[in-house]
CSV table of C-alpha atoms in Angstrom, one decimal:
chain,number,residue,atom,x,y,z
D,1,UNK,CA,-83.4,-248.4,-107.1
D,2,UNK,CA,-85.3,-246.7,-109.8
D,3,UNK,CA,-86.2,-250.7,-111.4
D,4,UNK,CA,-87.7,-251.5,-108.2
D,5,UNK,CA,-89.9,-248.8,-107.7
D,6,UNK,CA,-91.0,-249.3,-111.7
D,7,UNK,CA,-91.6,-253.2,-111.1
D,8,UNK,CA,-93.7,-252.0,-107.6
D,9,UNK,CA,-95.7,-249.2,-109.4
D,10,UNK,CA,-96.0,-252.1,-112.4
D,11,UNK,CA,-97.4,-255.0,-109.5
D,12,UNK,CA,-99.7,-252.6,-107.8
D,13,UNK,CA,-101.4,-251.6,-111.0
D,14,UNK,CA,-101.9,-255.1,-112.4
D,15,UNK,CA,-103.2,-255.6,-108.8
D,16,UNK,CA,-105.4,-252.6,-108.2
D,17,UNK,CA,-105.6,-250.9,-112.3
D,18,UNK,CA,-104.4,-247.6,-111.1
D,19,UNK,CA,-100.8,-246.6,-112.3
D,20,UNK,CA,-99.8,-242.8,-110.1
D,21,UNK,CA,-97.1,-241.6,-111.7
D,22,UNK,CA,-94.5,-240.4,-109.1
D,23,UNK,CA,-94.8,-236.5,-107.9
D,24,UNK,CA,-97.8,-235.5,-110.4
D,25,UNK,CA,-101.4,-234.4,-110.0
D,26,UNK,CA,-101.9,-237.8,-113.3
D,27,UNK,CA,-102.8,-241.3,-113.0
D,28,UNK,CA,-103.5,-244.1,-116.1
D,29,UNK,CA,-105.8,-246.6,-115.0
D,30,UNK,CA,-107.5,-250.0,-116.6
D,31,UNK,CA,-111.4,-249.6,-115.6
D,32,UNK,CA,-111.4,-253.6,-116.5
D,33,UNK,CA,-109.2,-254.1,-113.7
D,34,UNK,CA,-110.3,-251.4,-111.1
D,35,UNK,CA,-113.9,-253.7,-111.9
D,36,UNK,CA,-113.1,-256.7,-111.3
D,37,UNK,CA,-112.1,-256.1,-108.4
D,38,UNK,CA,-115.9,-255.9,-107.3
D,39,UNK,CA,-116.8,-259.2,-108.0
D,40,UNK,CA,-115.3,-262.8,-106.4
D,41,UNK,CA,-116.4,-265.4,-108.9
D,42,UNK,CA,-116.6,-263.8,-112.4
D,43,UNK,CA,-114.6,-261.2,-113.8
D,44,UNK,CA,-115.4,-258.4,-116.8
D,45,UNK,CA,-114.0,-259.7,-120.2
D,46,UNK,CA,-111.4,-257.1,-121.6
D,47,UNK,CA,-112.4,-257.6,-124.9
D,48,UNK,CA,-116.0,-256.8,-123.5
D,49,UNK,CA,-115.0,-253.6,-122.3
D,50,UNK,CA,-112.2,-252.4,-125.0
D,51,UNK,CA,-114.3,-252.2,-127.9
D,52,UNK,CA,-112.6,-249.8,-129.7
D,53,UNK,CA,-109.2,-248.6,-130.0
D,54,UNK,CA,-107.0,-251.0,-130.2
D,55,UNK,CA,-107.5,-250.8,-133.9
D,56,UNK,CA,-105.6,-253.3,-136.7
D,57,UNK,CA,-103.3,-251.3,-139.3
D,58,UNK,CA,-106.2,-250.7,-142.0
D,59,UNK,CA,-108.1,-249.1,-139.3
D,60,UNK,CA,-105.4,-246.6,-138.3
D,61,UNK,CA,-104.9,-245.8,-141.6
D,62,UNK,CA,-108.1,-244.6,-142.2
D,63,UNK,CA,-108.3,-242.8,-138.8
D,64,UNK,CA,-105.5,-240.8,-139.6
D,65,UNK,CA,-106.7,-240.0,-143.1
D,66,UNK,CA,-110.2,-238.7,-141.5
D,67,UNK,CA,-108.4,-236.4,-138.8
D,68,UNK,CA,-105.6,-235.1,-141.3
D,69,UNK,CA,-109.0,-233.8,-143.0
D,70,UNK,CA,-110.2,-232.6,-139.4
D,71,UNK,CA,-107.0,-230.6,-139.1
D,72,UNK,CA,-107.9,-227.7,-140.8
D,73,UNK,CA,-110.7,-227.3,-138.5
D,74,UNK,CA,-109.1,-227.1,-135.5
D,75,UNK,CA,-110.2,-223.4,-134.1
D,76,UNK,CA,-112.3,-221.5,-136.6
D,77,UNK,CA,-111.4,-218.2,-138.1
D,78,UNK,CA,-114.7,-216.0,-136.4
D,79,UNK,CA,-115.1,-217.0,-132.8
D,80,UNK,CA,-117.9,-215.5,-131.4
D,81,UNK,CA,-117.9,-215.0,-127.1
D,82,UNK,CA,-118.8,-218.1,-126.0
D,83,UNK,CA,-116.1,-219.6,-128.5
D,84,UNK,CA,-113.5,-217.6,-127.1
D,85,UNK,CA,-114.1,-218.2,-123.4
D,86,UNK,CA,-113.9,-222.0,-124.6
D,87,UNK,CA,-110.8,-221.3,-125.9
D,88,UNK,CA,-109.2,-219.5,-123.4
D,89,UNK,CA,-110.3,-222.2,-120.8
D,90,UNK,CA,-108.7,-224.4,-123.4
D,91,UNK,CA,-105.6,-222.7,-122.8
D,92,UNK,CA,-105.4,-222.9,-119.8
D,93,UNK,CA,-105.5,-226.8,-119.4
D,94,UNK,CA,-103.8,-227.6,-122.2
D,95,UNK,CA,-99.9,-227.8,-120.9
D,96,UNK,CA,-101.3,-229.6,-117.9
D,97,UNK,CA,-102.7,-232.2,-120.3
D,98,UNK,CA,-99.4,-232.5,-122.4
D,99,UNK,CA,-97.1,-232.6,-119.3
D,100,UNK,CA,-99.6,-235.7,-118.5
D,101,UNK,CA,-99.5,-237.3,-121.8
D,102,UNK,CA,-95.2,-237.1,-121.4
D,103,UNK,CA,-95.5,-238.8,-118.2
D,104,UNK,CA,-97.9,-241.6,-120.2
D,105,UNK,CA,-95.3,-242.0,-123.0
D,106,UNK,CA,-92.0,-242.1,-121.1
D,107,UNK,CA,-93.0,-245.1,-118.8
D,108,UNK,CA,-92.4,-247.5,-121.6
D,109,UNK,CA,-92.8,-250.5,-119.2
D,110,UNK,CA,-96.8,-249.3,-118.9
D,111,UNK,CA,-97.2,-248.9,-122.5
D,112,UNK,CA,-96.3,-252.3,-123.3
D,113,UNK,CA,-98.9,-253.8,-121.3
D,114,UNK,CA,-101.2,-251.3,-122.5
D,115,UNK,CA,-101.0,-252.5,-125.8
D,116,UNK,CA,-102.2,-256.3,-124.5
D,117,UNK,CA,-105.1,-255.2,-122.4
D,118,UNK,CA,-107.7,-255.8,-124.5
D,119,UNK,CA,-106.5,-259.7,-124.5
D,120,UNK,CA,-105.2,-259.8,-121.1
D,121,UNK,CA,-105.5,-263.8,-120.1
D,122,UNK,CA,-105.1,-262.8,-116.1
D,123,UNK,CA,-107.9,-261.2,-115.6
D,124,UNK,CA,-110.2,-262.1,-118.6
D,125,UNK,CA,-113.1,-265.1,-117.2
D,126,UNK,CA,-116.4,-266.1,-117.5
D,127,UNK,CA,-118.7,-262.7,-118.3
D,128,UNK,CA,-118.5,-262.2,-121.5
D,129,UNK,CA,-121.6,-262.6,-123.5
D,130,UNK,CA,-123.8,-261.7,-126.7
D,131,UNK,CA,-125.4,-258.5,-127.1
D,132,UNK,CA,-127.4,-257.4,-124.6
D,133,UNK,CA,-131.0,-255.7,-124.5
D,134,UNK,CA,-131.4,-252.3,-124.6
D,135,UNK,CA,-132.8,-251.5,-121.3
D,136,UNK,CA,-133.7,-247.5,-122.2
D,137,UNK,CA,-136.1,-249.1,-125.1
D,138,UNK,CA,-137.6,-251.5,-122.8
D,139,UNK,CA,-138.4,-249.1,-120.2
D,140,UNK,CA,-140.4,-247.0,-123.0
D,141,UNK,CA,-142.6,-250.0,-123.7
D,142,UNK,CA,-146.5,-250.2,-121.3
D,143,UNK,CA,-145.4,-254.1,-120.3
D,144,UNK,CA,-142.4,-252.0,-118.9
D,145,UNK,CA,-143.8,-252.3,-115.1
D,146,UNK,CA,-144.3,-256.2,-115.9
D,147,UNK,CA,-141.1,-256.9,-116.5
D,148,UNK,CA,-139.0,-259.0,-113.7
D,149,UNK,CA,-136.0,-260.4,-113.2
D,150,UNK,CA,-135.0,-263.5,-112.1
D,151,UNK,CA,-131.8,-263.0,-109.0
D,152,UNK,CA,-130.2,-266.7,-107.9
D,153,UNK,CA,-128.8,-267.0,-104.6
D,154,UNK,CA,-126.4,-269.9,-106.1
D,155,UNK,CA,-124.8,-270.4,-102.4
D,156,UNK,CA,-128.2,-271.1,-101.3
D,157,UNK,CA,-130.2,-272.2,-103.9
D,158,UNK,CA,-132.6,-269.6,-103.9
D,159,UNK,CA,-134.7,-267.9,-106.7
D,160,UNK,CA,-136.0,-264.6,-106.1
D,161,UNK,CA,-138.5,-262.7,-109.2
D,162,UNK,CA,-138.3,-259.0,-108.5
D,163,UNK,CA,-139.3,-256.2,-110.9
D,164,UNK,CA,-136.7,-255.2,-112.9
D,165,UNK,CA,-138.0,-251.2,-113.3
D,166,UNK,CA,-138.6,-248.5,-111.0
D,167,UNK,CA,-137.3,-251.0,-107.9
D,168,UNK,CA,-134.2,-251.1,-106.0
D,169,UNK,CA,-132.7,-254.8,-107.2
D,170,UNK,CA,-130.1,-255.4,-104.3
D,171,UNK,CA,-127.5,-258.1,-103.7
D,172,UNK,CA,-126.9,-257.7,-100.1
D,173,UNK,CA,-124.6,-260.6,-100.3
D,174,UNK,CA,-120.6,-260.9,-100.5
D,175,UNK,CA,-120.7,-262.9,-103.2
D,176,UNK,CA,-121.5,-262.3,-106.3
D,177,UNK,CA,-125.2,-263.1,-107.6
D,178,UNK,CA,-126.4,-263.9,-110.9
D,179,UNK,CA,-130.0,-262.9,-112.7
D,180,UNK,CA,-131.7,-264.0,-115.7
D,181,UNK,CA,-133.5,-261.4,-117.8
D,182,UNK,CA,-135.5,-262.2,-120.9
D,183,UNK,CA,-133.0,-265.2,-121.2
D,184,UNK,CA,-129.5,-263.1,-120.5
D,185,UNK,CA,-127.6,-263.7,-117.7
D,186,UNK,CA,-126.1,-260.9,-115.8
D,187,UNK,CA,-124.2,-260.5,-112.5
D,188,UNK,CA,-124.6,-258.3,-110.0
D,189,UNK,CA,-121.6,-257.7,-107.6
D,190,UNK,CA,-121.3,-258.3,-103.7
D,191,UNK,CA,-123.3,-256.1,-101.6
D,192,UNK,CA,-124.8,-254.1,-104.5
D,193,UNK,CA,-127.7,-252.5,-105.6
D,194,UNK,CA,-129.5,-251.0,-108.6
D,195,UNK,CA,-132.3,-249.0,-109.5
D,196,UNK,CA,-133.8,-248.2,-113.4
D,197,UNK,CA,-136.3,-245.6,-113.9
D,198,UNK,CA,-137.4,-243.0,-115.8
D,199,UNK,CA,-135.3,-239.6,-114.3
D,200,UNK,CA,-138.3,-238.6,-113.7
D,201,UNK,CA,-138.9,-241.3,-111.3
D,202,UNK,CA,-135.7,-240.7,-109.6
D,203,UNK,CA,-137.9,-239.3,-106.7
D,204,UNK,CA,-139.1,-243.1,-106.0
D,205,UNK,CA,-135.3,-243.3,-104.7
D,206,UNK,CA,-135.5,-241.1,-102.1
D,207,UNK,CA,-138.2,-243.6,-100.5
D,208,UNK,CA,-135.6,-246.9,-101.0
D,209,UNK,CA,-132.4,-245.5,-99.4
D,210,UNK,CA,-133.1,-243.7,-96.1
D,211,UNK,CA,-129.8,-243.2,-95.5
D,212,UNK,CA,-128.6,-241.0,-97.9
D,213,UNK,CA,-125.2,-240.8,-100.1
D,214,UNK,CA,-121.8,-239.6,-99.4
D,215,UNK,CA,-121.2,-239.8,-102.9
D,216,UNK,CA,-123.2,-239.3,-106.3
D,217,UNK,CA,-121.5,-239.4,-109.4
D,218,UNK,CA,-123.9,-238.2,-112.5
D,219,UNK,CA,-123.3,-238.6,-116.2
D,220,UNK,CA,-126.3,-236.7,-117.6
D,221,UNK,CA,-127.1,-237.3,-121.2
D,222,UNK,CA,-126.8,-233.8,-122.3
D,223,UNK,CA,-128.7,-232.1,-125.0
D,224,UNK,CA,-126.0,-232.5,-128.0
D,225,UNK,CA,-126.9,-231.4,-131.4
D,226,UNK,CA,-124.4,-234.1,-132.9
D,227,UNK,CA,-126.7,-236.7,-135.3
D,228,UNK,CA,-124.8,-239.3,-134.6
D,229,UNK,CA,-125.2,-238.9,-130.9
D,230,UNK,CA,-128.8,-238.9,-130.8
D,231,UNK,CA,-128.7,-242.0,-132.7
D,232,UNK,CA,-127.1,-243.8,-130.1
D,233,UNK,CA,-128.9,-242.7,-126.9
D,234,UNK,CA,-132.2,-240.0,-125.6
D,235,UNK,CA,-130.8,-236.7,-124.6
D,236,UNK,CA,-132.1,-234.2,-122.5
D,237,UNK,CA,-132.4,-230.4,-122.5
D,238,UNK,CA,-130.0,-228.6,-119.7
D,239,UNK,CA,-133.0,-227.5,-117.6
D,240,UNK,CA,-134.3,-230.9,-116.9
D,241,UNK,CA,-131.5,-231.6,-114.3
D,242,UNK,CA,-132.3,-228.6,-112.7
D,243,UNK,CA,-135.2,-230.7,-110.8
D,244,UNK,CA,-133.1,-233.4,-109.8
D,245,UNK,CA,-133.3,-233.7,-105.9
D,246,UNK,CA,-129.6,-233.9,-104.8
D,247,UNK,CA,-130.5,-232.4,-101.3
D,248,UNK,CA,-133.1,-235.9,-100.5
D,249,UNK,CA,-130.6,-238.3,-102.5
D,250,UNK,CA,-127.0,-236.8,-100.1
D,251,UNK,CA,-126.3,-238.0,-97.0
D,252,UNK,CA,-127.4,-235.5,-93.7
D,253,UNK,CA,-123.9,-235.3,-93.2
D,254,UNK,CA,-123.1,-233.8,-96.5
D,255,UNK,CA,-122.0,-235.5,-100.0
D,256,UNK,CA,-119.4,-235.0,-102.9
D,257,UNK,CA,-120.7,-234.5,-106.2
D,258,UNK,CA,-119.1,-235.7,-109.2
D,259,UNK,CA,-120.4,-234.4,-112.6
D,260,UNK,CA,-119.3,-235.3,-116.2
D,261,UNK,CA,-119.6,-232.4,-118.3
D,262,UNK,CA,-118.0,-232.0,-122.1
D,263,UNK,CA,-116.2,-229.1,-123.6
D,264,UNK,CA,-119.3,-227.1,-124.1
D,265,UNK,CA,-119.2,-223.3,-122.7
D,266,UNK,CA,-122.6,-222.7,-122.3
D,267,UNK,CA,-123.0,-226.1,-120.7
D,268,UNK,CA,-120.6,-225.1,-118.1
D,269,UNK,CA,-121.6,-221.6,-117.8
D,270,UNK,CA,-125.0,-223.6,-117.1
D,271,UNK,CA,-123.4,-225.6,-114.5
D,272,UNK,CA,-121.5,-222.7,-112.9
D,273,UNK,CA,-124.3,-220.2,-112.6
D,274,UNK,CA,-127.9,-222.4,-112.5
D,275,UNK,CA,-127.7,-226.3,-112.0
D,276,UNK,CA,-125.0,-226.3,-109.0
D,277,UNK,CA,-126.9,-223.4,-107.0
D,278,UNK,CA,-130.1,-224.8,-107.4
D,279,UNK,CA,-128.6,-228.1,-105.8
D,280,UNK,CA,-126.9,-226.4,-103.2
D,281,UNK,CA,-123.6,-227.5,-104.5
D,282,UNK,CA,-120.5,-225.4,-104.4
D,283,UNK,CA,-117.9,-226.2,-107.2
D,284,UNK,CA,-114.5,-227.1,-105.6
D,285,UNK,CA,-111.9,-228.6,-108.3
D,286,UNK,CA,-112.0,-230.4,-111.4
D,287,UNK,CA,-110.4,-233.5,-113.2
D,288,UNK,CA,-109.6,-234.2,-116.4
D,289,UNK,CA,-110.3,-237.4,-118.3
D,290,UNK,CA,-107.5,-238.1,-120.8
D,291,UNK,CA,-108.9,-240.5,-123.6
D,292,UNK,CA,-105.4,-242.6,-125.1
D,293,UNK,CA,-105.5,-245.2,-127.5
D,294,UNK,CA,-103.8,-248.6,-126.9
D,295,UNK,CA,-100.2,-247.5,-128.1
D,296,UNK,CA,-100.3,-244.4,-125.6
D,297,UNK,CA,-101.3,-241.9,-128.8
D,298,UNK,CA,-104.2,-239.5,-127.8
D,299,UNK,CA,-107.5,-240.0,-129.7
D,300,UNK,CA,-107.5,-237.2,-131.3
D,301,UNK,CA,-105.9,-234.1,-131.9
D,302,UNK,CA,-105.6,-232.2,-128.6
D,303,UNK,CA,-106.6,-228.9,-130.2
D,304,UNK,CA,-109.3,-230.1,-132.2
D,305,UNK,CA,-112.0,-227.7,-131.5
D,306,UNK,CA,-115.2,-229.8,-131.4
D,307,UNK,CA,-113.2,-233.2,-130.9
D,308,UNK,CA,-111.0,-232.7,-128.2
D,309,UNK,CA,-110.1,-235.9,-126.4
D,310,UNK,CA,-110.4,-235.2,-122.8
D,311,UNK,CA,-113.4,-234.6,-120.8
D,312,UNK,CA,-114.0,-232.9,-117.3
D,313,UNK,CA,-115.3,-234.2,-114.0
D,314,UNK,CA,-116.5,-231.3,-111.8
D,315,UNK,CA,-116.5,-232.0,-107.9
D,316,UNK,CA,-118.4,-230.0,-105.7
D,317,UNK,CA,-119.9,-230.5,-101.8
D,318,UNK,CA,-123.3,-230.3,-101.2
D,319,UNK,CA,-123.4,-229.2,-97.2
D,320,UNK,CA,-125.5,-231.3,-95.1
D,321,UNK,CA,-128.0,-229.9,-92.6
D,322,UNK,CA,-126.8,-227.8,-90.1
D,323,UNK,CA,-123.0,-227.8,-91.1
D,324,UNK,CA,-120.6,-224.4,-91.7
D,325,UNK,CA,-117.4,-226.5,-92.5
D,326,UNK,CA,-115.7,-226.0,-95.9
D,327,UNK,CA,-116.3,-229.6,-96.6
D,328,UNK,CA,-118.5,-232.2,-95.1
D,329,UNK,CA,-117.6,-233.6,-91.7
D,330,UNK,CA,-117.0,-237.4,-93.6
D,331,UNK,CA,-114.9,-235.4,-96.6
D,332,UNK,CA,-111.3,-234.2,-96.9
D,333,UNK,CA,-110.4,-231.4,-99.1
D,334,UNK,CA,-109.8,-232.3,-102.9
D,335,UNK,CA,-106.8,-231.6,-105.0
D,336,UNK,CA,-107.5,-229.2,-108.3
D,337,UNK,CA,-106.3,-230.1,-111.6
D,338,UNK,CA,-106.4,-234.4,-111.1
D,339,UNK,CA,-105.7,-236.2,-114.5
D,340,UNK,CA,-106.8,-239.7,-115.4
D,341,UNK,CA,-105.8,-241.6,-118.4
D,342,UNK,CA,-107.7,-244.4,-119.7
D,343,UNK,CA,-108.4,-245.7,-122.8
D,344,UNK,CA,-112.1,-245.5,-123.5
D,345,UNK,CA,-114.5,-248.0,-123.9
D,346,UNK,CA,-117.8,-248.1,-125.6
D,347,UNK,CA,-119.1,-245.0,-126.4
D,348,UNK,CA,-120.1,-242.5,-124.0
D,349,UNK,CA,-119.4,-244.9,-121.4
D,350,UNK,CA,-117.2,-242.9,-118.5
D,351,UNK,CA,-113.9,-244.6,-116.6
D,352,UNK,CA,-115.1,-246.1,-112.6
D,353,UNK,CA,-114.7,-243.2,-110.8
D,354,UNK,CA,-116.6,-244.0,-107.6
D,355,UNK,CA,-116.0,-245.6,-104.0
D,356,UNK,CA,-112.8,-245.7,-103.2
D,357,UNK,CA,-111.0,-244.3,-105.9
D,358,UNK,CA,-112.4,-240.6,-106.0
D,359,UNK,CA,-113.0,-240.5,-102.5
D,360,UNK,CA,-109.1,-241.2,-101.4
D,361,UNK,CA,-107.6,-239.4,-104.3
D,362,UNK,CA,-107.6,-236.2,-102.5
């Protein structure tokens, strides 16, 4: 009985991506899979996606020798306040996370597929390409307003040239639709839509979706000190996000909120006591993300003070107009304390969290 409900758990999540492990608040889940399962004709290349990770022996080797080093910083000697309330909240999450990580390491029948994701034949297709541009550098540039792309209607064999900043770009169809951009091919899945701007364009949204959302998911690039991190993308200083206008962008009904945060105290003592109040949001349970390596190992030490490999997801509800409810009229309640596993992808680049996934898990 127990080796059929292993080889059902095992079929849904090469169907679906998501693994629940039985009677726990902790799920591992392949964002390749979860994905793919946007899009009809292509599919997301593995070895696209996993770019780190699944590292040869060498590689290993010289991880290991860089964190044994990294050891003997784990919790400095002086912690001032603000270092002790982050380690106390570290604390408190920590056996949760280890009772998750046993549940990841005793299903041995999941880690050996883990270990072949990255060159999984099944689900690995047609979109894997060269590099690509980089969008944030191209936005800088004046031409940036002149820049279109090309989207092709292949079932019909239509061409449309739209502009490819500060305008909602939307495949209304359900099939997928490809677009050619300074000679690179993309694909945009069924019934989709994007918009690239400037944040402090985001207002310009307001005017393309009428509607409203039931759910906005935000991965600010927070102010970071960390060299190596500015290298790689623009950040912005905490009070920037102050102005972002959650109460236009949410649904009149009410929306959830999902925001990545990292380990930082003051950053969530920002969170907690300026940036959700002044969107009207009312923090109601977080999730963990769990960052694992292709054999099931963590990342990195779990009490590695600046490195810790696990991130947070704070939900909240933003109230819609004229409602008194606990939670909006569309919304159930949410669980506390949710874990997801993953390994990561490129940097900086968070698990697929949205649609159906956050909005049943609770």
């Amino acid at each position: 009985m127990e080796n059929s409900k292993t080889s059902d758990k095992l079929s849904a999540f090469l169907e679906s991506g998501i693994y629940r492990f039985e009677n726990s608040n902790v799920v591992f889940i392949d964002p390749v899979r979860m994905l793919n399962r946007s899009y009809t004709r292509f599919r997301f290349s593995p070895s696209a996606y996993y770019s780190r990770f699944f590292d040869s022996k060498e590689t290993i080797e010289t991880s290991n020798s860089k964190k044994r080093k990294r050891k003997e910083k784990k919790v400095p000697h002086d912690l001032n306040e603000r270092e002790q309330a982050a380690t106390l909240r570290h604390q408190q999450v920590r056996p949760m996370l280890l009772k998750a990580h046993e549940f990841l390491m005793e299903a041995t029948d999941l880690l050996a597929i883990m270990k072949g994701l990255r060159g999984d034949s099944n689900i690995c297709s047609s979109t894997e390409s060269s590099e690509h541009h980089s969008f944030i550098e191209l936005g800088e540039v004046w031409q940036a307003p002149l820049y279109e792309i090309i989207l092709k209607a292949a079932w019909k064999g239509l061409e449309r040239v739209v502009p490819v900043f500060n305008n909602l770009v939307v495949n209304e169809a359900s099939d997928d639709m490809e677009a050619e951009f300074l000679n690179k091919k993309y694909i945009l899945p069924r019934e989709s839509c994007f918009y690239m701007s400037d944040l402090g364009q985001i207002h310009n949204l307001i005017h393309e979706c009428n509607a409203g959302f039931n759910l906005i998911v935000i991965d600010p690039p927070w102010e970071n000190g960390c060299a190596r991190q500015k290298l790689r993308y623009p950040t912005l200083p905490n009070w920037y996000f102050l102005s972002l206008p959650i109460k236009q962008l949410a649904h009149p009904d009410g929306a959830l909120v999902a925001l990545w945060m990292t380990n930082r105290e003051k950053l969530h003592n920002f969170v907690q006591k300026e940036l959700f109040p002044s969107w009207g949001v009312s923090h109601e349970a977080t999730y963990y993300w769990l960052k694992v390596k292709a054999d099931g190992s963590l990342i990195s030490d779990l009490d590695l003070f600046h490195h810790r490999p696990y991130e947070c997801l704070l939900l909240g509800y933003f109230h819609g107009q004229g409602t008194n409810s606990k939670q909006p009229p569309r919304l159930g309640p949410i669980k506390h304390d949710q874990i997801i596993i993953s390994i990561p992808g490129e940097y900086s680049r968070k698990p697929p969290i949205g649609g159906k996934f956050v909005l049943t898990w609770h």
